[in-house]
Tab-separated table of C-alpha atoms in Angstrom:
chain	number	residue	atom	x	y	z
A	20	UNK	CA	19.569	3.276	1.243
A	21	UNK	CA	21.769	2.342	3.912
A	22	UNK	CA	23.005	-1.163	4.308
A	23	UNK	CA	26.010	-3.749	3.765
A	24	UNK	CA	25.605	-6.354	0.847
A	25	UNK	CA	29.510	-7.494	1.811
A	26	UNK	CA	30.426	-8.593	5.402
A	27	UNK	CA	33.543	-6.005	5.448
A	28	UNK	CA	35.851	-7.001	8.488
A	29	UNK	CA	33.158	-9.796	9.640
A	30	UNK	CA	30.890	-6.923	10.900
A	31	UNK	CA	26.940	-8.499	10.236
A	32	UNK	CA	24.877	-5.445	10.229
A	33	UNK	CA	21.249	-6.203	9.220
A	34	UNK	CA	19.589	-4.792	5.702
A	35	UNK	CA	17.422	-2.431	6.479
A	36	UNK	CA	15.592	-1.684	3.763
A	37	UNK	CA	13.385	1.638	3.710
A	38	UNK	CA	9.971	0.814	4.484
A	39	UNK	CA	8.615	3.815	3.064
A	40	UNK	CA	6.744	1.509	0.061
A	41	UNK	CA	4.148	4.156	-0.135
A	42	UNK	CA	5.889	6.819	-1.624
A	43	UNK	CA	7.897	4.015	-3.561
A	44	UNK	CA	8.616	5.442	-7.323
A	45	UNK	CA	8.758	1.434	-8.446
A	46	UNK	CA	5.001	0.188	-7.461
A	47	UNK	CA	3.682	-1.886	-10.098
A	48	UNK	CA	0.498	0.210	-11.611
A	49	UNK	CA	-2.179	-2.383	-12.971
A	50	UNK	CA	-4.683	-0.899	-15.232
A	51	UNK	CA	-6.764	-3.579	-13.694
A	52	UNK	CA	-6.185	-6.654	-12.146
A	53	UNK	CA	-7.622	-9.419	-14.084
A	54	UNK	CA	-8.672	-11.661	-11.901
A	55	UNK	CA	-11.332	-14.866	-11.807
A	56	UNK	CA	-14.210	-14.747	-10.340
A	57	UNK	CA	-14.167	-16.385	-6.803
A	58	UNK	CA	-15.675	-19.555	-7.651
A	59	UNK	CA	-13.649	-20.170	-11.217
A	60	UNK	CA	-10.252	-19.121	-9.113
A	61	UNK	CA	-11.025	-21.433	-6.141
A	62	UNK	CA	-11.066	-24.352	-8.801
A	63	UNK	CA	-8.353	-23.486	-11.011
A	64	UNK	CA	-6.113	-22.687	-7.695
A	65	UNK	CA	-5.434	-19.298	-9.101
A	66	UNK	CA	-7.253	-15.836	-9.012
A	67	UNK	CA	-5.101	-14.459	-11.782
A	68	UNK	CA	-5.563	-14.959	-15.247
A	69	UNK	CA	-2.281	-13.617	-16.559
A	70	UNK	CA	-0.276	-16.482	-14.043
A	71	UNK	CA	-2.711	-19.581	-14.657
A	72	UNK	CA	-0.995	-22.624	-17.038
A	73	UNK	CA	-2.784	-25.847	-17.489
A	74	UNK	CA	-0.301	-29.023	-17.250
A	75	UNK	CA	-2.096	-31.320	-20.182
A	76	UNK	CA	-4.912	-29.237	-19.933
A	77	UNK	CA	-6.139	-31.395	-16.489
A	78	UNK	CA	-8.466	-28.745	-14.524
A	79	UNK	CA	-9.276	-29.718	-11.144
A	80	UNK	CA	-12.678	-30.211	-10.459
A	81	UNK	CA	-15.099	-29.735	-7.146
A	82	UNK	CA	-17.630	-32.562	-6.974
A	83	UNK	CA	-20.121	-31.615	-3.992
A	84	UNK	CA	-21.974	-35.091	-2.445
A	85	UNK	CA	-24.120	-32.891	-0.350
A	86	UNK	CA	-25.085	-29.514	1.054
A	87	UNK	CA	-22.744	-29.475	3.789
A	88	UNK	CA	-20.162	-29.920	1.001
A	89	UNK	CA	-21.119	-27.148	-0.885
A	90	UNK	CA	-21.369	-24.734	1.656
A	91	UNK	CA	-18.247	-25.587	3.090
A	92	UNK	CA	-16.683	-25.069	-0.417
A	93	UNK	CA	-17.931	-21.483	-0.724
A	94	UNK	CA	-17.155	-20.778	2.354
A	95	UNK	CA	-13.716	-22.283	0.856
A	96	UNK	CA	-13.542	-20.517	-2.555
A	97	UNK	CA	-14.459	-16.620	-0.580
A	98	UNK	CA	-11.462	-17.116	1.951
A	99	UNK	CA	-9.189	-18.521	-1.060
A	100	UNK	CA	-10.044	-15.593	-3.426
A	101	UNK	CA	-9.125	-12.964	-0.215
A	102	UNK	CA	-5.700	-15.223	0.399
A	103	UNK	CA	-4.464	-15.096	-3.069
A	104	UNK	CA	-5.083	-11.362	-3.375
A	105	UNK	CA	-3.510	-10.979	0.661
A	106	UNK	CA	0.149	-12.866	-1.404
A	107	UNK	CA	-0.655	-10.606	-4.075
A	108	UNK	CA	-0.729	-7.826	-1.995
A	109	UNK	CA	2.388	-8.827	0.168
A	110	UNK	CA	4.397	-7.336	-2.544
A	111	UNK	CA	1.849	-4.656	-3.977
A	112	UNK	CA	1.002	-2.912	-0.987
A	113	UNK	CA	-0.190	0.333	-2.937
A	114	UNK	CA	-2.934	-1.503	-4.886
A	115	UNK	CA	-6.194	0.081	-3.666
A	116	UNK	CA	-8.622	-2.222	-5.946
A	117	UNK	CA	-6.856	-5.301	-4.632
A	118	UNK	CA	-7.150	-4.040	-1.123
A	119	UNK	CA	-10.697	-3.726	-1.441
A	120	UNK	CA	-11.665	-6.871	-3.046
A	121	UNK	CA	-9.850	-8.707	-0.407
A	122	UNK	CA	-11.896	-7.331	2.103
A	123	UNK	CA	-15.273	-7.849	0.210
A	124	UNK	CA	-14.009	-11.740	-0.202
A	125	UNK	CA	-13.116	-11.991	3.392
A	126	UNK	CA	-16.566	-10.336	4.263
A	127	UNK	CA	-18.152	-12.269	2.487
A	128	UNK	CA	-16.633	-15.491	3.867
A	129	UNK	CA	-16.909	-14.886	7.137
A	130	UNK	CA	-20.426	-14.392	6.635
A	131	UNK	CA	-20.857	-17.463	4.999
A	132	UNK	CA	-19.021	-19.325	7.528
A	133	UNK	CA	-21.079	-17.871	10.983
A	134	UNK	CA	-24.090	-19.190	8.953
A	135	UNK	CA	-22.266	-22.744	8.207
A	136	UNK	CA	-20.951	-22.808	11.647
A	137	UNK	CA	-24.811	-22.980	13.035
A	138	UNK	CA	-25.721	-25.888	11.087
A	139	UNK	CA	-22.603	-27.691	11.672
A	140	UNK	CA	-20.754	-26.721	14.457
A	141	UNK	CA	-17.573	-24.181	14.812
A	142	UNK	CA	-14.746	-24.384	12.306
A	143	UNK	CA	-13.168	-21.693	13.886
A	144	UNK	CA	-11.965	-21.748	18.018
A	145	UNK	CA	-13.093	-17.828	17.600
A	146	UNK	CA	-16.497	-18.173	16.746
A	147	UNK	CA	-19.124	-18.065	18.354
A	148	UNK	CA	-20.943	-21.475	17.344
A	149	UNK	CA	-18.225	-22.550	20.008
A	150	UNK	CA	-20.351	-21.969	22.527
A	151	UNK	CA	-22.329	-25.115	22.834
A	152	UNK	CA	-22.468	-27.868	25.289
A	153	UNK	CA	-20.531	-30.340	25.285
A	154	UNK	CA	-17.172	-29.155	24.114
A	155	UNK	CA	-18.128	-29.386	19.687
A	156	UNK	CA	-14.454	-28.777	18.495
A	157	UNK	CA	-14.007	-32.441	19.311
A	158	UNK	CA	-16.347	-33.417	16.741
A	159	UNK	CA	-16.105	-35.720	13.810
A	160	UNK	CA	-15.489	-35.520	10.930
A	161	UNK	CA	-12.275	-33.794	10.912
A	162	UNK	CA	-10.873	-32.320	7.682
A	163	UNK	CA	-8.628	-35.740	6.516
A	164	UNK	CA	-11.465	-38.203	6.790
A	165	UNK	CA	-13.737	-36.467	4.061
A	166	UNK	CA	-17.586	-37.789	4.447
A	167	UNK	CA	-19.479	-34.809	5.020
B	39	UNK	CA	1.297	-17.625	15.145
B	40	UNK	CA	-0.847	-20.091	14.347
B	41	UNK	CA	-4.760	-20.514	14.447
B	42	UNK	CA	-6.364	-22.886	12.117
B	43	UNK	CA	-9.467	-23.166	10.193
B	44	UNK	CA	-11.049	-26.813	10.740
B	45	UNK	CA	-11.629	-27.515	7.072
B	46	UNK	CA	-8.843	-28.117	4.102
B	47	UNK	CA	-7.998	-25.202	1.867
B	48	UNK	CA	-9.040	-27.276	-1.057
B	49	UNK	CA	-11.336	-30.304	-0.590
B	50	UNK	CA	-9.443	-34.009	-0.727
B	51	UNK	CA	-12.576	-36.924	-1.373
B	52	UNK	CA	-10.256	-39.976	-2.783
B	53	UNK	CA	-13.350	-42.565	-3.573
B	54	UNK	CA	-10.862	-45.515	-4.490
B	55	UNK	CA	-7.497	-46.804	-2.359
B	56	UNK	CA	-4.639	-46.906	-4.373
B	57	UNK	CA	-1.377	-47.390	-2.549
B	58	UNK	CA	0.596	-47.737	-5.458
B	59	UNK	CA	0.038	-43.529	-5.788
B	60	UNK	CA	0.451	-43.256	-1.806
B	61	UNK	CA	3.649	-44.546	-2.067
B	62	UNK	CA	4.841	-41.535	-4.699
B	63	UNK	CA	2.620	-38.803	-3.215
B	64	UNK	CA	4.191	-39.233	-0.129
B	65	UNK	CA	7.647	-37.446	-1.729
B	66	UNK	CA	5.501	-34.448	-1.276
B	67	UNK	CA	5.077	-34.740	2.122
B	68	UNK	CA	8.564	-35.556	3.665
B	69	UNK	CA	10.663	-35.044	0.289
B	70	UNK	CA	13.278	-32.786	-0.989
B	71	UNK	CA	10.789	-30.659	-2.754
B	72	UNK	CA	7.680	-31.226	-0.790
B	73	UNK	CA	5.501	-29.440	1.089
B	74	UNK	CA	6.809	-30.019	4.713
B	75	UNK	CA	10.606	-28.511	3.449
B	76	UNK	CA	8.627	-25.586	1.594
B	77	UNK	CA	6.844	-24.899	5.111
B	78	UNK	CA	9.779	-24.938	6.889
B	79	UNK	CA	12.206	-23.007	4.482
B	80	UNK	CA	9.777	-19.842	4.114
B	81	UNK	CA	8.625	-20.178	8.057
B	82	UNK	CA	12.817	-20.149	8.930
B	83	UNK	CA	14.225	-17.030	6.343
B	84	UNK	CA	11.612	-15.089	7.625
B	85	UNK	CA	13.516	-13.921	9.900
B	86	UNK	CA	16.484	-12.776	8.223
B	87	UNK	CA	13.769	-10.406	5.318
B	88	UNK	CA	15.338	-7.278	5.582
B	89	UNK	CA	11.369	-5.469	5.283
B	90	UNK	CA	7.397	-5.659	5.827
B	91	UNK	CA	6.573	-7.115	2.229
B	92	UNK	CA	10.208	-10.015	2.811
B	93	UNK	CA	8.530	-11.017	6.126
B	94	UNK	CA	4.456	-10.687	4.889
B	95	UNK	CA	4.920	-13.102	2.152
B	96	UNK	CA	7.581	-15.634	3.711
B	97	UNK	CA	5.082	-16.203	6.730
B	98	UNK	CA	1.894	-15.947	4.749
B	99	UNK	CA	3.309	-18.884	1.806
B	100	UNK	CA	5.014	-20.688	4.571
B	101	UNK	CA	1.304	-21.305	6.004
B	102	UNK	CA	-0.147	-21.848	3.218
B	103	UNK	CA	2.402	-24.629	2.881
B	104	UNK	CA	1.035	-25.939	6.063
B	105	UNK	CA	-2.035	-26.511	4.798
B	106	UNK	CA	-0.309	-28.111	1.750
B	107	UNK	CA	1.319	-30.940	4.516
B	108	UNK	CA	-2.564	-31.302	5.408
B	109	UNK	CA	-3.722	-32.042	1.917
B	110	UNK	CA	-0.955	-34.199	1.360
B	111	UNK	CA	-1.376	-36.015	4.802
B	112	UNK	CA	-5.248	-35.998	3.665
B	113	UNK	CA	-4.561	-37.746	0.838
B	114	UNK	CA	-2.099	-40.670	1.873
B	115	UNK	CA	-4.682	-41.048	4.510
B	116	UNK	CA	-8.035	-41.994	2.011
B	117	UNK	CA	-5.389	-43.753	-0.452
B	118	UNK	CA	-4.639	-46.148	2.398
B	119	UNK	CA	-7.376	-46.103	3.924
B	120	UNK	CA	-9.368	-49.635	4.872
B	121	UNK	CA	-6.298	-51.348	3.091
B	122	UNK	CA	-5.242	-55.020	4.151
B	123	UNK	CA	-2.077	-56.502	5.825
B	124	UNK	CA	-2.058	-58.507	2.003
B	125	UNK	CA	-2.598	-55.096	-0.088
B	126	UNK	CA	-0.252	-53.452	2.021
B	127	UNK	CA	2.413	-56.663	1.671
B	128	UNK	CA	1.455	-56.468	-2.566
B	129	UNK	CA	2.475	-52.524	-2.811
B	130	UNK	CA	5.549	-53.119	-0.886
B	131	UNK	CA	4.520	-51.126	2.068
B	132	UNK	CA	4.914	-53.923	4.631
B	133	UNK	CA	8.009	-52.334	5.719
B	134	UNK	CA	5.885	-48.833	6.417
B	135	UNK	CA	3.706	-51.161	7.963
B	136	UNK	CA	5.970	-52.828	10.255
B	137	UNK	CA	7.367	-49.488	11.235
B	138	UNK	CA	4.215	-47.334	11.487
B	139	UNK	CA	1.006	-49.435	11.273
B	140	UNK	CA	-1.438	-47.577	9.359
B	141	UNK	CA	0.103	-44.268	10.176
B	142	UNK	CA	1.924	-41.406	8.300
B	143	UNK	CA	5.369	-40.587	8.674
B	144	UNK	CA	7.338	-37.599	6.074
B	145	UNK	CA	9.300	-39.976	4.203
B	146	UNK	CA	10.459	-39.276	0.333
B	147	UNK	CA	8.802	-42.060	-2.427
B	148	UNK	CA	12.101	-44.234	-1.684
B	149	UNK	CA	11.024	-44.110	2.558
B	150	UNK	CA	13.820	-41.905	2.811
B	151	UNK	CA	12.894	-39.714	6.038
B	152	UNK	CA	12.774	-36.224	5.897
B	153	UNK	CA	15.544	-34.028	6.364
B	154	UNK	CA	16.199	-30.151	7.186
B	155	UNK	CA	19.205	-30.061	5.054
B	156	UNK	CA	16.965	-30.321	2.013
B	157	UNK	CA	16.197	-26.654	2.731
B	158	UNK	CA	19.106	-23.549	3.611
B	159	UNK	CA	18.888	-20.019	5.146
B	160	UNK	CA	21.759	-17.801	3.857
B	161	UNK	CA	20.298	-14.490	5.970
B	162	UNK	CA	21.157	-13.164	2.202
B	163	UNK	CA	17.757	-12.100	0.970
B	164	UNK	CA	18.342	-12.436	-2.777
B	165	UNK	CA	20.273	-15.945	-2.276
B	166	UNK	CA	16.842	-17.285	-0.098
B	167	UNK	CA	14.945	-15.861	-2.173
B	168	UNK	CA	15.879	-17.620	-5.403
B	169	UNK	CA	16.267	-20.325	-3.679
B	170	UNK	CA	12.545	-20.167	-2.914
B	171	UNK	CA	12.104	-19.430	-6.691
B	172	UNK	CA	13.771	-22.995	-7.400
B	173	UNK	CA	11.692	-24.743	-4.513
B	174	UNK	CA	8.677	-23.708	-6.356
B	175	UNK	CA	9.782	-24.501	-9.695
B	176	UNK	CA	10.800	-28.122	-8.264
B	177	UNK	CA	7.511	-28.926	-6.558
B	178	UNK	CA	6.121	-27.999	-9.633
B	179	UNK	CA	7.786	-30.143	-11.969
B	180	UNK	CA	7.194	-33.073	-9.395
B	181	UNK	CA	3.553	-32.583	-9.483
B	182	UNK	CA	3.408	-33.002	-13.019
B	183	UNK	CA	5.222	-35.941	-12.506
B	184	UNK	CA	3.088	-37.365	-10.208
B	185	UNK	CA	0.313	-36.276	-12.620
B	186	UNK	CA	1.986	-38.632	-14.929
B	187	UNK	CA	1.322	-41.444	-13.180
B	188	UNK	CA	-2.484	-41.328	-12.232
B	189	UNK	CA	-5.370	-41.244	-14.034
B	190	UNK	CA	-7.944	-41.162	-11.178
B	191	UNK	CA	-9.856	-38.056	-11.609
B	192	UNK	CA	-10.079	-37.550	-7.714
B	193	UNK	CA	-5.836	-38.133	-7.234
B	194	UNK	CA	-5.600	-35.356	-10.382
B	195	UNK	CA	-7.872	-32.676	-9.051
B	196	UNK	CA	-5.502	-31.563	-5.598
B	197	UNK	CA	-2.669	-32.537	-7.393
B	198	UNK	CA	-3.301	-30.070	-10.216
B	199	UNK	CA	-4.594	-27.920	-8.034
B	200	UNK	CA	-1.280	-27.810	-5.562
B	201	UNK	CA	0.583	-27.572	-8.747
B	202	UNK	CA	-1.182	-24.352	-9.327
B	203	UNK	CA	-0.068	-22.982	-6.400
B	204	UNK	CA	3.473	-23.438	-7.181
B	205	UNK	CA	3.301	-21.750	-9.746
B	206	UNK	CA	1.566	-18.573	-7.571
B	207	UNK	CA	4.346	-18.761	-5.118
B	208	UNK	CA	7.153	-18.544	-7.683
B	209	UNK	CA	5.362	-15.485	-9.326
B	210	UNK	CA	5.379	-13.508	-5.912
B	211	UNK	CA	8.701	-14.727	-4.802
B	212	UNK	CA	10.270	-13.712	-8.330
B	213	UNK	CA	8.475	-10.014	-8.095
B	214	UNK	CA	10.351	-9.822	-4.670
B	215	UNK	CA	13.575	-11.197	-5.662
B	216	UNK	CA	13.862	-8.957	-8.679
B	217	UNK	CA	12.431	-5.775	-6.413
B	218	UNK	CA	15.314	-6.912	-3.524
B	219	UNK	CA	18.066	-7.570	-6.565
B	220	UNK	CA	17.049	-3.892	-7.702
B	221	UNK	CA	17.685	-2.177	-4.445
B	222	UNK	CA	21.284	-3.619	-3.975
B	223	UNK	CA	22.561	-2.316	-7.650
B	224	UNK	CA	21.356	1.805	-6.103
């Protein structure tokens, strides 16, 4: 490991840590991640059991006013599951299972989204459902004024 | 850079106005531990992460606090929402009025206006990194106190929610912090 902790005659020189995490002898092993499933983590805010603490015991809740709502939740709840296992991963780059379940939640959302996105118009500039007449993106509601 | 999904990360539907609440939720939009600092700090020391997993996780929480500063926004916006000139005059928010008609502006619960000396960037790793720890730990402990002083179902649900998150964040930026602290002892 090569790199300056202390300045020594006002020289900065950069860390440079090795990047060579795959072969890295300190990679956290899980037996198993134990994790929520999607819809449970999307409410609690948290896709991992061992980290989740109640304040008061207050759990959020989801209350869905119609099916727009609730698609637009799942759609939610797939690409939160893949984002809290993409932090996860951040710093556990070796974890094969978690790899994999983030793509199967990402998948899966994306999925779910193209097929929300023809109903209700684009939620992404990238998609496809963009491609309408006039210019949707425009389109009320936007995310702050709720009312779906 | 930044793209954007036209939906919140966690849905905001605020049924009853209550500008009371407004007026202490908005510390978590332009406050010393709020959402808008967090965004900033993580999106600034990126730069100085000495490897991949220092500069994944710095730009992936700082956007995620982005989309904190939405739900935030999202909420000051229903709590006001259709109020009066007199409502607005009863909760003390004339002045906020006078200043920004019914719009937002990243104040702290005292109208204080944000600052960018409420975060720091040392370029030391470890030093921004427990910072970041404490950040966490302090938007925490203000969402419980915010908790404290609602008992509207709809107000409770983000806000116990965004608490959650916290408490995520501090768990990867602790693993990282101790992994960083490690390598400097070899």
């Amino acid at each position: 490991m090569n790199y300056n902790y202390k300045y020594p005659n006002k020289v900065i020189i950069p860390y440079q840590y090795n990047n060579d995490y795959y072969h890295d002898n300190n990679f956290r092993s899980e037996n198993g991640l134990e994790l929520y499933n999607y819809e449970e983590g999307y409410k609690l805010g948290n896709m991992f059991k061992s980290l989740y603490d109640d304040y008061k015991s207050i759990i959020p809740t989801i209350k869905v006013n119609s099916e727009r709502e609730r698609e637009l939740n799942e759609i939610g709840a797939l690409t939160f599951a893949a984002h809290d296992l993409d932090l996860y991963l951040d710093v556990n780059p070796n974890n094969r299972e978690a790899i994999n379940l983030y793509y199967k939640f990402r998948s899966l959302g994306d999925e779910k989204a193209k097929a929300y996105e023809s109903n209700y118009g684009p939620i992404n500039l990238t998609s496809n459902a963009i491609n309408k007449y006039p210019w949707s993106w425009i389109k009320s509601p936007w995310p702050w004024e709720g009312n779906l | 850079m930044w793209i954007y999904a036209k939906r919140l990360q966690f849905p905001v539907n605020i049924k009853k106005k209550d500008l009371a609440m407004a007026k202490n939720i908005v510390t978590q939009y332009g406050g010393s531990n709020g959402e808008l600092a967090a965004a900033l700090r993580y999106l600034n020391q990126r730069y100085s992460m000495p490897d991949d997993k220092g500069k994944a996780l710095l730009t992936d929480i700082g956007t995620e606090e982005l989309a904190h500063v939405e739900m935030i926004s999202t909420m000051l916006y229903q709590l006001m929402r259709g109020s009066t000139i007199e409502e607005l005059k009863e909760a003390g928010l004339d002045g906020h009025f006078a200043e920004h008609g019914y719009g937002l502006y990243p104040t702290d619960a005292n109208g204080v206006p944000f600052t960018v000396s409420y975060f720091a960037t040392t370029g030391d790793p470890v030093a921004d990194l427990a910072e970041d720890m404490a950040a966490e730990e302090k938007a925490r402990a203000v969402y419980e106190n915010l908790m404290d002083l609602t008992k509207d179902p709809d107000i409770l649900s983000p806000l116990s929610w965004l608490r959650q998150r916290e408490i995520v964040h501090y768990e990867r930026f602790k693993e990282l912090y101790d992994e960083y602290k490690n390598k400097l002892k070899k």
